[in-house]
PDB file of C-alpha atoms and ligand atoms in Angstrom:
ATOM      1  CA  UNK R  27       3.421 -15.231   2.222  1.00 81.00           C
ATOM      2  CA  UNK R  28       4.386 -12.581   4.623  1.00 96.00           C
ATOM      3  CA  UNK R  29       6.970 -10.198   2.576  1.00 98.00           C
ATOM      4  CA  UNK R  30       9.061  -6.934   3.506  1.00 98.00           C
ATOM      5  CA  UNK R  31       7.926  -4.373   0.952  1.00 98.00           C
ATOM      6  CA  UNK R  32       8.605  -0.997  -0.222  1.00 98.00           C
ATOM      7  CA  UNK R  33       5.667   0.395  -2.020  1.00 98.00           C
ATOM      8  CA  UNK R  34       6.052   3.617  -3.931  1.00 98.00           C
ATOM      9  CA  UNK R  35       3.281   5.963  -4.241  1.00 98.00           C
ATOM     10  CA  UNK R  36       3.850   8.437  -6.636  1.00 98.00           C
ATOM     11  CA  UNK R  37       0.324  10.379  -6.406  1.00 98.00           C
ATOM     12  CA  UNK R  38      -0.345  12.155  -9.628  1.00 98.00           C
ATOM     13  CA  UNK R  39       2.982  13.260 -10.342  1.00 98.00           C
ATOM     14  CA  UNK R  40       5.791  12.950 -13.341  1.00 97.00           C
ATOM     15  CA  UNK R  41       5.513  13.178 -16.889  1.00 98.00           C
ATOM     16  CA  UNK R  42       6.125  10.001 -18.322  1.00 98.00           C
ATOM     17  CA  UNK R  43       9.531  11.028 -19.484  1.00 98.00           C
ATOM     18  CA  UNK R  44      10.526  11.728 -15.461  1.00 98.00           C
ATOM     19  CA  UNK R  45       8.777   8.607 -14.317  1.00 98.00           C
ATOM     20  CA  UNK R  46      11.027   6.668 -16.881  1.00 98.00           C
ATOM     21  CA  UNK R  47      14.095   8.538 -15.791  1.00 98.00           C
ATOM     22  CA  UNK R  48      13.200   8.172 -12.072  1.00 98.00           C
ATOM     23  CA  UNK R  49      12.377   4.283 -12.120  1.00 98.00           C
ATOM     24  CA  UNK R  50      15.287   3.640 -14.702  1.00 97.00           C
ATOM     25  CA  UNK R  51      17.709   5.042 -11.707  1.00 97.00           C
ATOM     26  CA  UNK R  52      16.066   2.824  -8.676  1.00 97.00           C
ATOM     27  CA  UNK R  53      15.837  -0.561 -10.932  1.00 96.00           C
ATOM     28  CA  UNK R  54      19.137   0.135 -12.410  1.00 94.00           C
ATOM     29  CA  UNK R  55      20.979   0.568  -9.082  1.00 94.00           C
ATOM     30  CA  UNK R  56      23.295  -1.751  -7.060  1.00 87.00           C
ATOM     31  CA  UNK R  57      20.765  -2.832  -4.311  1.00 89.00           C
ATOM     32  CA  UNK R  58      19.689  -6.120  -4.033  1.00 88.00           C
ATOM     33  CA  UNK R  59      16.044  -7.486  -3.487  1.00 96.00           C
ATOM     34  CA  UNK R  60      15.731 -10.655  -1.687  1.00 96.00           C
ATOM     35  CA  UNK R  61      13.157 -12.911  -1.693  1.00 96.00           C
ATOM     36  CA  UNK R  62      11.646 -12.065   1.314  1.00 97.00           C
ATOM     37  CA  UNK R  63      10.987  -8.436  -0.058  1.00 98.00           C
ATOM     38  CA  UNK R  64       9.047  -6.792  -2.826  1.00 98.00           C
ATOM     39  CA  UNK R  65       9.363  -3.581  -4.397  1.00 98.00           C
ATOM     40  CA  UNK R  66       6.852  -2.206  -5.944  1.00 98.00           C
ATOM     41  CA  UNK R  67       6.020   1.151  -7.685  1.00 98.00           C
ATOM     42  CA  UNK R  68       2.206   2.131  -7.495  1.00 98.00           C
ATOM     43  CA  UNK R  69       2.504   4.701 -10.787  1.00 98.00           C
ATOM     44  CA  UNK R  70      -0.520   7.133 -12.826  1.00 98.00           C
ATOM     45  CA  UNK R  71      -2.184   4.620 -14.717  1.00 98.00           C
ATOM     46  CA  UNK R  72      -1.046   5.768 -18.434  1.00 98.00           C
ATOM     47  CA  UNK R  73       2.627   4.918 -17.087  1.00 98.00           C
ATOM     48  CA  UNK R  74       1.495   1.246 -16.346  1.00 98.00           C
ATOM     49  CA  UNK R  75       2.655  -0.923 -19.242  1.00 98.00           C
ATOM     50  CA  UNK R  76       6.018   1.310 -19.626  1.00 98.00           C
ATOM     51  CA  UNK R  77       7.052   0.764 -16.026  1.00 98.00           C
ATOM     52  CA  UNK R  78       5.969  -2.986 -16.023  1.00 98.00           C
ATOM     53  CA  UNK R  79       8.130  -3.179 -19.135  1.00 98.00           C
ATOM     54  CA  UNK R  80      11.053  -1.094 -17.110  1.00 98.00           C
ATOM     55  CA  UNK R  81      10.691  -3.797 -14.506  1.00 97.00           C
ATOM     56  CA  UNK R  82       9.897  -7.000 -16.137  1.00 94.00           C
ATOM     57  CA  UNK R  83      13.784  -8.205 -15.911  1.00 92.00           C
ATOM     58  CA  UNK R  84      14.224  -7.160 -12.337  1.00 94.00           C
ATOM     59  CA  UNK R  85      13.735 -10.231  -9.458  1.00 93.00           C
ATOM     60  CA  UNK R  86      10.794  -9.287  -7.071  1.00 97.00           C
ATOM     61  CA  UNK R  87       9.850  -5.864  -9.018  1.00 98.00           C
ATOM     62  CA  UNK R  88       6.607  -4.972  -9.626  1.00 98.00           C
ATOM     63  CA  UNK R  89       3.913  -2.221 -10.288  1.00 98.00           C
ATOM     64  CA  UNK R  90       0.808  -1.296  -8.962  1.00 98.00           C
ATOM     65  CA  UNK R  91      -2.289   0.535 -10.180  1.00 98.00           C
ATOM     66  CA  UNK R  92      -3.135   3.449  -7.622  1.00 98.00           C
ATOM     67  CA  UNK R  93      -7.017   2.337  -7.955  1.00 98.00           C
ATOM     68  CA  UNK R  94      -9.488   0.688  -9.779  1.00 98.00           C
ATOM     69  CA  UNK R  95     -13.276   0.932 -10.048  1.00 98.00           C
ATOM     70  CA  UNK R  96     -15.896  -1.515  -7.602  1.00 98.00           C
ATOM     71  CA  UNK R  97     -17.964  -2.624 -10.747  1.00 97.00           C
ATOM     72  CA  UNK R  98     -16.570  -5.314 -13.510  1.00 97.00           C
ATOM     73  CA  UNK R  99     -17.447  -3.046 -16.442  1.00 97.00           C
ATOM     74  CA  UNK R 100     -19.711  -0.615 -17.641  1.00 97.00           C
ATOM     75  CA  UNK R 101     -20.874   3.462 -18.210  1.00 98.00           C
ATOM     76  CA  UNK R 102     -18.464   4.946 -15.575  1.00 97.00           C
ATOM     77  CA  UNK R 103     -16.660   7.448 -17.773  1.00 97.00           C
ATOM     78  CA  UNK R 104     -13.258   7.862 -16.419  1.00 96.00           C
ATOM     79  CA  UNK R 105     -12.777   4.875 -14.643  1.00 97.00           C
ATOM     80  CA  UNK R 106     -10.601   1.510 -14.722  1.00 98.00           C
ATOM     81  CA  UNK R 107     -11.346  -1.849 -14.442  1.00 98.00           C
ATOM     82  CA  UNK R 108      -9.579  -4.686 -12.295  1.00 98.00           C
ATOM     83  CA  UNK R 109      -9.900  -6.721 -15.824  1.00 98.00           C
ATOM     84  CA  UNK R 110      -8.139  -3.954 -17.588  1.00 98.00           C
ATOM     85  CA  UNK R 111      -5.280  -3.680 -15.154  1.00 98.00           C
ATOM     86  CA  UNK R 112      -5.089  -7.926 -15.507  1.00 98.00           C
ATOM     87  CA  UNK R 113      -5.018  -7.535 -19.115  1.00 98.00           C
ATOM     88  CA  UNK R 114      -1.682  -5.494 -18.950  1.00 98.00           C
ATOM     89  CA  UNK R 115      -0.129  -8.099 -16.397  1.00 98.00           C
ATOM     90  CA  UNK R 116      -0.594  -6.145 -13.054  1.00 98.00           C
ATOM     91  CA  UNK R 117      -0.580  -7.596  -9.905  1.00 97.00           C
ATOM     92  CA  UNK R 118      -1.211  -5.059  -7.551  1.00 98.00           C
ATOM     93  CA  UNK R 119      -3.550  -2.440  -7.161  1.00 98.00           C
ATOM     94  CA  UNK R 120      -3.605   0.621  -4.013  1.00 98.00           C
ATOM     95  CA  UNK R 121      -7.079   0.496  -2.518  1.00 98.00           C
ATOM     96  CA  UNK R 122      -8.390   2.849   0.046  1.00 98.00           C
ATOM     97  CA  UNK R 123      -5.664   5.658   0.209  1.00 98.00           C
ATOM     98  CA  UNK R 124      -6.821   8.312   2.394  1.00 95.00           C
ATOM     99  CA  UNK R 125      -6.777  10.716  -0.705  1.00 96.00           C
ATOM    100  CA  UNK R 126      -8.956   8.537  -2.548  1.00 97.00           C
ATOM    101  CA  UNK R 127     -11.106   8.176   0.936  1.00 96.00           C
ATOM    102  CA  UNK R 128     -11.543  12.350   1.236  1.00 94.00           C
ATOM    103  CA  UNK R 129     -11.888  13.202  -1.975  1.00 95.00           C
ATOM    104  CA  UNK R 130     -13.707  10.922  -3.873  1.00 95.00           C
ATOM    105  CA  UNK R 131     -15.413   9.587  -0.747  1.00 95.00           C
ATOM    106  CA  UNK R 132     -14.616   6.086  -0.498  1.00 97.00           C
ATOM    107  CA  UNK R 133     -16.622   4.169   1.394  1.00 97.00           C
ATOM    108  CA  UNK R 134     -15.190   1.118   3.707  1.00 97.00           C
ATOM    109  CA  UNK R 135     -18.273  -0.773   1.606  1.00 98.00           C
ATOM    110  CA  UNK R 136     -17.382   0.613  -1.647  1.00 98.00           C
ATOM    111  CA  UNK R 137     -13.632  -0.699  -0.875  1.00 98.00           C
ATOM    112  CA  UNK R 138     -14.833  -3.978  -0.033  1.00 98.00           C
ATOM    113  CA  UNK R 139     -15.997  -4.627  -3.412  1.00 98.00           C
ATOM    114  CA  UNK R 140     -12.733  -3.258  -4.893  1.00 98.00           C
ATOM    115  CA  UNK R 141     -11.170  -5.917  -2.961  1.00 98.00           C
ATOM    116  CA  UNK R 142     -13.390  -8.593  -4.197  1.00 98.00           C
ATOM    117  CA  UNK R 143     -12.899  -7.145  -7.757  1.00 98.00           C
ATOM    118  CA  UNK R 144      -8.764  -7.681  -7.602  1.00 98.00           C
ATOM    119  CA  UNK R 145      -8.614 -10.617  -5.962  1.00 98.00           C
ATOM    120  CA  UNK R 146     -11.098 -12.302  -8.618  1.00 98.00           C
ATOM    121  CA  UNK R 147      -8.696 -11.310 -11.191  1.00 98.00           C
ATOM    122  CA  UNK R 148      -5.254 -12.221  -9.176  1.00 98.00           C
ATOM    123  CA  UNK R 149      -4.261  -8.652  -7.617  1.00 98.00           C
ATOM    124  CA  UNK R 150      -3.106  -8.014  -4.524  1.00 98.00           C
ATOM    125  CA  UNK R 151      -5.226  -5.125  -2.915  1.00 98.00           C
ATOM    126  CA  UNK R 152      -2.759  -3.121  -1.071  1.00 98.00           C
ATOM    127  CA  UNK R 153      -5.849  -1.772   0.899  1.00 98.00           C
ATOM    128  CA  UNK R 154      -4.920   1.422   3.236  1.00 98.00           C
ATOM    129  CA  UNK R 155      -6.658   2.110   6.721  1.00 98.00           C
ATOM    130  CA  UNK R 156      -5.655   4.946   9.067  1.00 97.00           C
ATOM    131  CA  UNK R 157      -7.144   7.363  10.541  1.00 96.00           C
ATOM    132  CA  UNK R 158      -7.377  11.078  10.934  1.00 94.00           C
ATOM    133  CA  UNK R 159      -5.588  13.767  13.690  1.00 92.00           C
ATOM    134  CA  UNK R 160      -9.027  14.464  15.323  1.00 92.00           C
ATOM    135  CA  UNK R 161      -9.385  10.336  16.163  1.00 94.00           C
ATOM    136  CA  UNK R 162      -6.000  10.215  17.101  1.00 93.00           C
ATOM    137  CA  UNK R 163      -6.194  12.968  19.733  1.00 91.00           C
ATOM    138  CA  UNK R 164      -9.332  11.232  20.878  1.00 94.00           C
ATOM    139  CA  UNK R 165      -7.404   8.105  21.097  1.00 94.00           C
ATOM    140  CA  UNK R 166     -10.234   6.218  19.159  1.00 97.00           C
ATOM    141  CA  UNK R 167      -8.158   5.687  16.529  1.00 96.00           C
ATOM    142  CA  UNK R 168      -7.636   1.647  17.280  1.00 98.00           C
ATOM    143  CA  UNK R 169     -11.773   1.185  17.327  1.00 98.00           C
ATOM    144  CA  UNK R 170     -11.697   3.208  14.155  1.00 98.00           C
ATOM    145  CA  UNK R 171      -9.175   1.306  12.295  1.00 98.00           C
ATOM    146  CA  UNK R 172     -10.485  -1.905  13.416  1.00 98.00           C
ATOM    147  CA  UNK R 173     -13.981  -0.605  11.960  1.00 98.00           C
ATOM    148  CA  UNK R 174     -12.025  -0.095   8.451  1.00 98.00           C
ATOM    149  CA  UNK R 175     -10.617  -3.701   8.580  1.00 98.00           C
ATOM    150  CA  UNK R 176     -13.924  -5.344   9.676  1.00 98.00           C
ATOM    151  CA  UNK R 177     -16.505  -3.546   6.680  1.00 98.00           C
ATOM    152  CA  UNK R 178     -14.135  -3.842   4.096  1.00 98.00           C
ATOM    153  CA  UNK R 179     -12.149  -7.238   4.550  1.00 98.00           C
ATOM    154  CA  UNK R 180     -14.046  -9.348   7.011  1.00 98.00           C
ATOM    155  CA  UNK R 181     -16.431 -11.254   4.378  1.00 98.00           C
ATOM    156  CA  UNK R 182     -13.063 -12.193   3.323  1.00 98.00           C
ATOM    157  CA  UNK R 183     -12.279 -16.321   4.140  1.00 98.00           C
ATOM    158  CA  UNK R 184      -8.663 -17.132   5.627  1.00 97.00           C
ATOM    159  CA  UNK R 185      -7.456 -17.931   2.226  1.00 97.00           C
ATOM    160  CA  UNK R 186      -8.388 -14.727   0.736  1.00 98.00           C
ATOM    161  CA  UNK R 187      -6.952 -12.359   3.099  1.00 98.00           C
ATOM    162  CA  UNK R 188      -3.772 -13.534   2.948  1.00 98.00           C
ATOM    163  CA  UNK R 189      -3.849 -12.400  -0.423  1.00 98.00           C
ATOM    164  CA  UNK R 190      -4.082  -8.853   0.624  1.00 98.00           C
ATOM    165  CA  UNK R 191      -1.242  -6.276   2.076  1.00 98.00           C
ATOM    166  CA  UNK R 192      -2.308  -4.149   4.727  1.00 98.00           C
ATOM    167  CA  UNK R 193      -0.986  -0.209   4.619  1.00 98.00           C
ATOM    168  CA  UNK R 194      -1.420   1.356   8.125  1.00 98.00           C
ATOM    169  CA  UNK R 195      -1.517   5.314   7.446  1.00 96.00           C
ATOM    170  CA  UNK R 196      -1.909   7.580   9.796  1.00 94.00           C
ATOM    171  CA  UNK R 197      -3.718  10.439   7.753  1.00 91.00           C
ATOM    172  CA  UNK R 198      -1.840  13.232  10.130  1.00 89.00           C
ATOM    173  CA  UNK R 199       1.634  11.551   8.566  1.00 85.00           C
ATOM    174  CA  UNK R 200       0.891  11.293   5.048  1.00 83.00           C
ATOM    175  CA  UNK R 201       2.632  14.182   3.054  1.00 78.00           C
ATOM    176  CA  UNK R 202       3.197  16.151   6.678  1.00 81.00           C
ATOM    177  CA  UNK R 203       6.804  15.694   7.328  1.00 76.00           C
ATOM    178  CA  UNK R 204       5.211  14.168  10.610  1.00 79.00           C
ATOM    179  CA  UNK R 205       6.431  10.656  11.225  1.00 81.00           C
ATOM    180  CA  UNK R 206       4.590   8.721  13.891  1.00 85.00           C
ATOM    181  CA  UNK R 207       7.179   7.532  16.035  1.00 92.00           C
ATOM    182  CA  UNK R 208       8.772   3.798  15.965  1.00 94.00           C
ATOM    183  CA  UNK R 209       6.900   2.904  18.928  1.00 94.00           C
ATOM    184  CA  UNK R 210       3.123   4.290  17.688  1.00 94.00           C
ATOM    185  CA  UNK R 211       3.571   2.587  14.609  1.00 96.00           C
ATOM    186  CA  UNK R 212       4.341  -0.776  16.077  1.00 97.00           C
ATOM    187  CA  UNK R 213       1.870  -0.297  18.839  1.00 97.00           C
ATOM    188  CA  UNK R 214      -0.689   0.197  16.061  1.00 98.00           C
ATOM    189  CA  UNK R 215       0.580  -2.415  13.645  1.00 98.00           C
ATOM    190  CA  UNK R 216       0.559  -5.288  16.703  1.00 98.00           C
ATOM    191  CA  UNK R 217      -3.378  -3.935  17.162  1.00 98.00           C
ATOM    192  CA  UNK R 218      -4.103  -4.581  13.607  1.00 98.00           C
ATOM    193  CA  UNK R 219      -2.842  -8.118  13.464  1.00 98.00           C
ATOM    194  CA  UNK R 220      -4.629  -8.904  16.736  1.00 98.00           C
ATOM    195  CA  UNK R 221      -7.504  -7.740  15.448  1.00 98.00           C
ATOM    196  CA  UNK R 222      -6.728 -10.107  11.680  1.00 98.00           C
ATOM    197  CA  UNK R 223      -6.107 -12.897  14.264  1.00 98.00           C
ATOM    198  CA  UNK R 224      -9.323 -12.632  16.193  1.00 98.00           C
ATOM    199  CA  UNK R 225     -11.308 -12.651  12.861  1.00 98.00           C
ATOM    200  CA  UNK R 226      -8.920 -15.122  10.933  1.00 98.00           C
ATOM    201  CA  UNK R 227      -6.598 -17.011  13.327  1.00 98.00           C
ATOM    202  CA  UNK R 228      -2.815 -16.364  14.477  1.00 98.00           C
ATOM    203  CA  UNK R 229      -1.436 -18.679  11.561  1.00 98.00           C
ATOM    204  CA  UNK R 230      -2.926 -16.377   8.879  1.00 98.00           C
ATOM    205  CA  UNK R 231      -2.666 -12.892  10.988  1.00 98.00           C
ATOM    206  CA  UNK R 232       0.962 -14.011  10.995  1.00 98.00           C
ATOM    207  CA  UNK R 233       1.090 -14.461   7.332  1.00 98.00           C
ATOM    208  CA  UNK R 234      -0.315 -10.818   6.513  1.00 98.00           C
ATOM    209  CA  UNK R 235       2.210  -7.939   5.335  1.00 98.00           C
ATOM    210  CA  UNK R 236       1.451  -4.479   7.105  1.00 98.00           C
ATOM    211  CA  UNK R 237       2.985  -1.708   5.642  1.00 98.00           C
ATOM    212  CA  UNK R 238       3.497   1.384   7.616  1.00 97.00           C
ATOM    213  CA  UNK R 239       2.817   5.006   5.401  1.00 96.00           C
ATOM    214  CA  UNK R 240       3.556   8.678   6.636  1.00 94.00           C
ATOM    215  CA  UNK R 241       6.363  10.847   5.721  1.00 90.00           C
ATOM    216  CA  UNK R 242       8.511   7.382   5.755  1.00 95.00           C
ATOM    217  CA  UNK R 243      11.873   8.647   4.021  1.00 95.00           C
ATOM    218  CA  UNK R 244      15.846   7.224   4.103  1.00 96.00           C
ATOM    219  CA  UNK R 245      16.999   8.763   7.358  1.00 96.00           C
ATOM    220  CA  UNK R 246      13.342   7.210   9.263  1.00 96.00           C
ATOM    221  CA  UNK R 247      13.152   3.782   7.394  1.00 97.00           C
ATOM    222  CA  UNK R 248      15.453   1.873   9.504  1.00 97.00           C
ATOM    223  CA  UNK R 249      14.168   2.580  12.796  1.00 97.00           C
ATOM    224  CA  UNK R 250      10.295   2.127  11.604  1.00 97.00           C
ATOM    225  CA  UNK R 251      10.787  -0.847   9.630  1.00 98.00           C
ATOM    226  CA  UNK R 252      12.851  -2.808  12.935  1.00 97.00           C
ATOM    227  CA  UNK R 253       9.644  -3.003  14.187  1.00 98.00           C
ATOM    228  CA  UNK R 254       8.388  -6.669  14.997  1.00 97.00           C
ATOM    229  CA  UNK R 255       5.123  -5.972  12.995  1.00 98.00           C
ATOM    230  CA  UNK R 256       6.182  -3.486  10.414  1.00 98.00           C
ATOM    231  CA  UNK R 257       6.689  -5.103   7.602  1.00 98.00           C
ATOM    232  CA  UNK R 258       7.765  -2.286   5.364  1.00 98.00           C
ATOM    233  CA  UNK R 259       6.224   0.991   4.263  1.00 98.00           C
ATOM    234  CA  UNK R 260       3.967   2.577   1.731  1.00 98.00           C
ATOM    235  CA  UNK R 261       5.765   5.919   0.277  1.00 98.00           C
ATOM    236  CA  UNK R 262       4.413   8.954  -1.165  1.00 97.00           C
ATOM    237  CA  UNK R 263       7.117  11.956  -1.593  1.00 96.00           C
ATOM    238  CA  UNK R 264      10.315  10.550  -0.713  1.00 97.00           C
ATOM    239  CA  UNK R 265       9.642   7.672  -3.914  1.00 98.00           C
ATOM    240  CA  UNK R 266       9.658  10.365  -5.869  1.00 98.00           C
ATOM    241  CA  UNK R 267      13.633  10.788  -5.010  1.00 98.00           C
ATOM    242  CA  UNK R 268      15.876   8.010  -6.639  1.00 98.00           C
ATOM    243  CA  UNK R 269      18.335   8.002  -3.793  1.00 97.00           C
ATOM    244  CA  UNK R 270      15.704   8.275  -0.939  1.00 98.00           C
ATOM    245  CA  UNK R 271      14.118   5.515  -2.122  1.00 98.00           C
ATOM    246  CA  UNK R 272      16.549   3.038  -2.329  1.00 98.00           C
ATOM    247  CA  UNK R 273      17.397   4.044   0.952  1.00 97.00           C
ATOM    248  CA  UNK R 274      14.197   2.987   1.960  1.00 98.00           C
ATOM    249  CA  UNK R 275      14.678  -0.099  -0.020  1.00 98.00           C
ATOM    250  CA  UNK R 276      17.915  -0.839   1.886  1.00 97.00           C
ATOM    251  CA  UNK R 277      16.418  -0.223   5.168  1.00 97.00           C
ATOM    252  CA  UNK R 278      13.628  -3.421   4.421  1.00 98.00           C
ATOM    253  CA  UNK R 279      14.430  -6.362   6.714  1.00 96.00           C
TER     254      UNK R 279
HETATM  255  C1  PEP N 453       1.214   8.068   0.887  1.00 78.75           C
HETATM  256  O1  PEP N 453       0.861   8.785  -0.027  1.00 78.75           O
HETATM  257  O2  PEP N 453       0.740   6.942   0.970  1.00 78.75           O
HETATM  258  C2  PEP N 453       2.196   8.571   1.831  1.00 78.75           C
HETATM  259  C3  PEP N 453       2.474   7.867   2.887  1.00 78.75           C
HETATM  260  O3  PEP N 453       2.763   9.806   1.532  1.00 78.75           O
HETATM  261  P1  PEP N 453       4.040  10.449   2.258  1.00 78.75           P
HETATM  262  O4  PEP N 453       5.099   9.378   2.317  1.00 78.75           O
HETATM  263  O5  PEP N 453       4.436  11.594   1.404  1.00 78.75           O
HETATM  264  O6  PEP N 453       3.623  10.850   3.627  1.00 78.75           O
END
């Protein structure tokens, strides 16, 4: 089902202490989630079965892993598995953030698979496309994003991609303090669903949640988010503020 969502994105930052602190003061707040939205906090991994605890009482809460591994199991020091993140009741898992992308070179093929991996164990993929400045001042960048979606989520079947959120992120707005305007992100998020409803059909492309990311905080929300085909954002610094971020919250449709 098509939700509003505010997905936080807190990078590799906090002590566990601070994370506590922080998501104690959003979840313990006044605002109220519908159920038409989600919130959901995308947190470093050790932090996972503390926040999901922090959460577990609150209605349409949840957290996310910021990654996983492509294989099931196996000698890749380091790494964590899809069946892992199951085993501690998470639903949802970041896939393809630019970071990840750059500099650990993720490869639109190598992100398929970590799609297929958390949808075969019941996580949403919150998988990220977006592309860079040098595309955008080409303006390639809706051939290149379309590229993204087709390798990594077109052996998908109608069923299956509805399972999956959709993050558009510019990489020239993530962590920039440069927002792409109201009217570039909905001219970008109306390409990506035309391009889901070539492959899949308008029913499903309807269905599908895309998330806008870039420098979103509590004074932009409201005008991005009014968008026809923004259906919330993915946040990196301002989640890392209490009050930004329920501003952000508030601002969901
Ligand atoms: C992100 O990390 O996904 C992001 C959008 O970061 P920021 O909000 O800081 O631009």
């Amino acid at each position: 089902m098509r939700k509003q969502i505010a997905a936080a994105n807190w990078k590799m930052n906090n002590t566990l202490d601070e994370g506590t602190k922080l998501l104690n003061e959003i979840v313990s707040s006044d605002m109220q989630v519908n159920d038409n939205q989600s919130v959901i906090f995308a947190v470093p991994f050790p932090f996972l079965i503390n926040a999901n605890q922090q959460v577990s009482n609150k209605s349409n809460m949840f957290v996310a892993a910021q990654n996983c591994h492509n294989k099931t199991s196996g000698a890749f020091t380091g790494e964590v598995s899809v069946d892992m993140l199951a085993s501690i009741n998470i639903h949802y898992c970041v896939v393809g953030h630019s970071e990840r992308r750059e500099y650990f070179s993720e490869s639109n093929q190598t992100l398929a698979e970590k799609v297929d991996r958390c949808l075969s164990k019941s996580i949403t993929p919150i998988f990220c496309c977006g592309e860079p400045l040098a595309i955008r001042e080409d303006d390639i960048q809706n051939d290149y994003v379309a590229l993204q979606l087709k390798e990594s989520l077109f052996h998908l079947d109608g069923e299956a991609i509805q399972k999956v959120v959709i993050a558009y992120e510019p990489i020239w707005a993530i962590g920039t303090g440069k927002t792409a305007t109201a009217a570039q992100a909905q001219e970008m998020h109306a390409h990506i669903r035309t391009v889901l409803a070539n492959q899949f059909g308008d029913a499903v492309a309807a269905n599908i949640s895309i998330l806008y990311g870039g420098s979103v905080k509590g004074a932009n929300a409201n005008e991005i988010f009014s968008q026809p085909d923004v259906d919330g954002g993915l946040v990196g610094g301002a989640s890392l503020i209490a009050n930004e971020f329920i501003q952000i919250i508030k601002a969901l449709k």
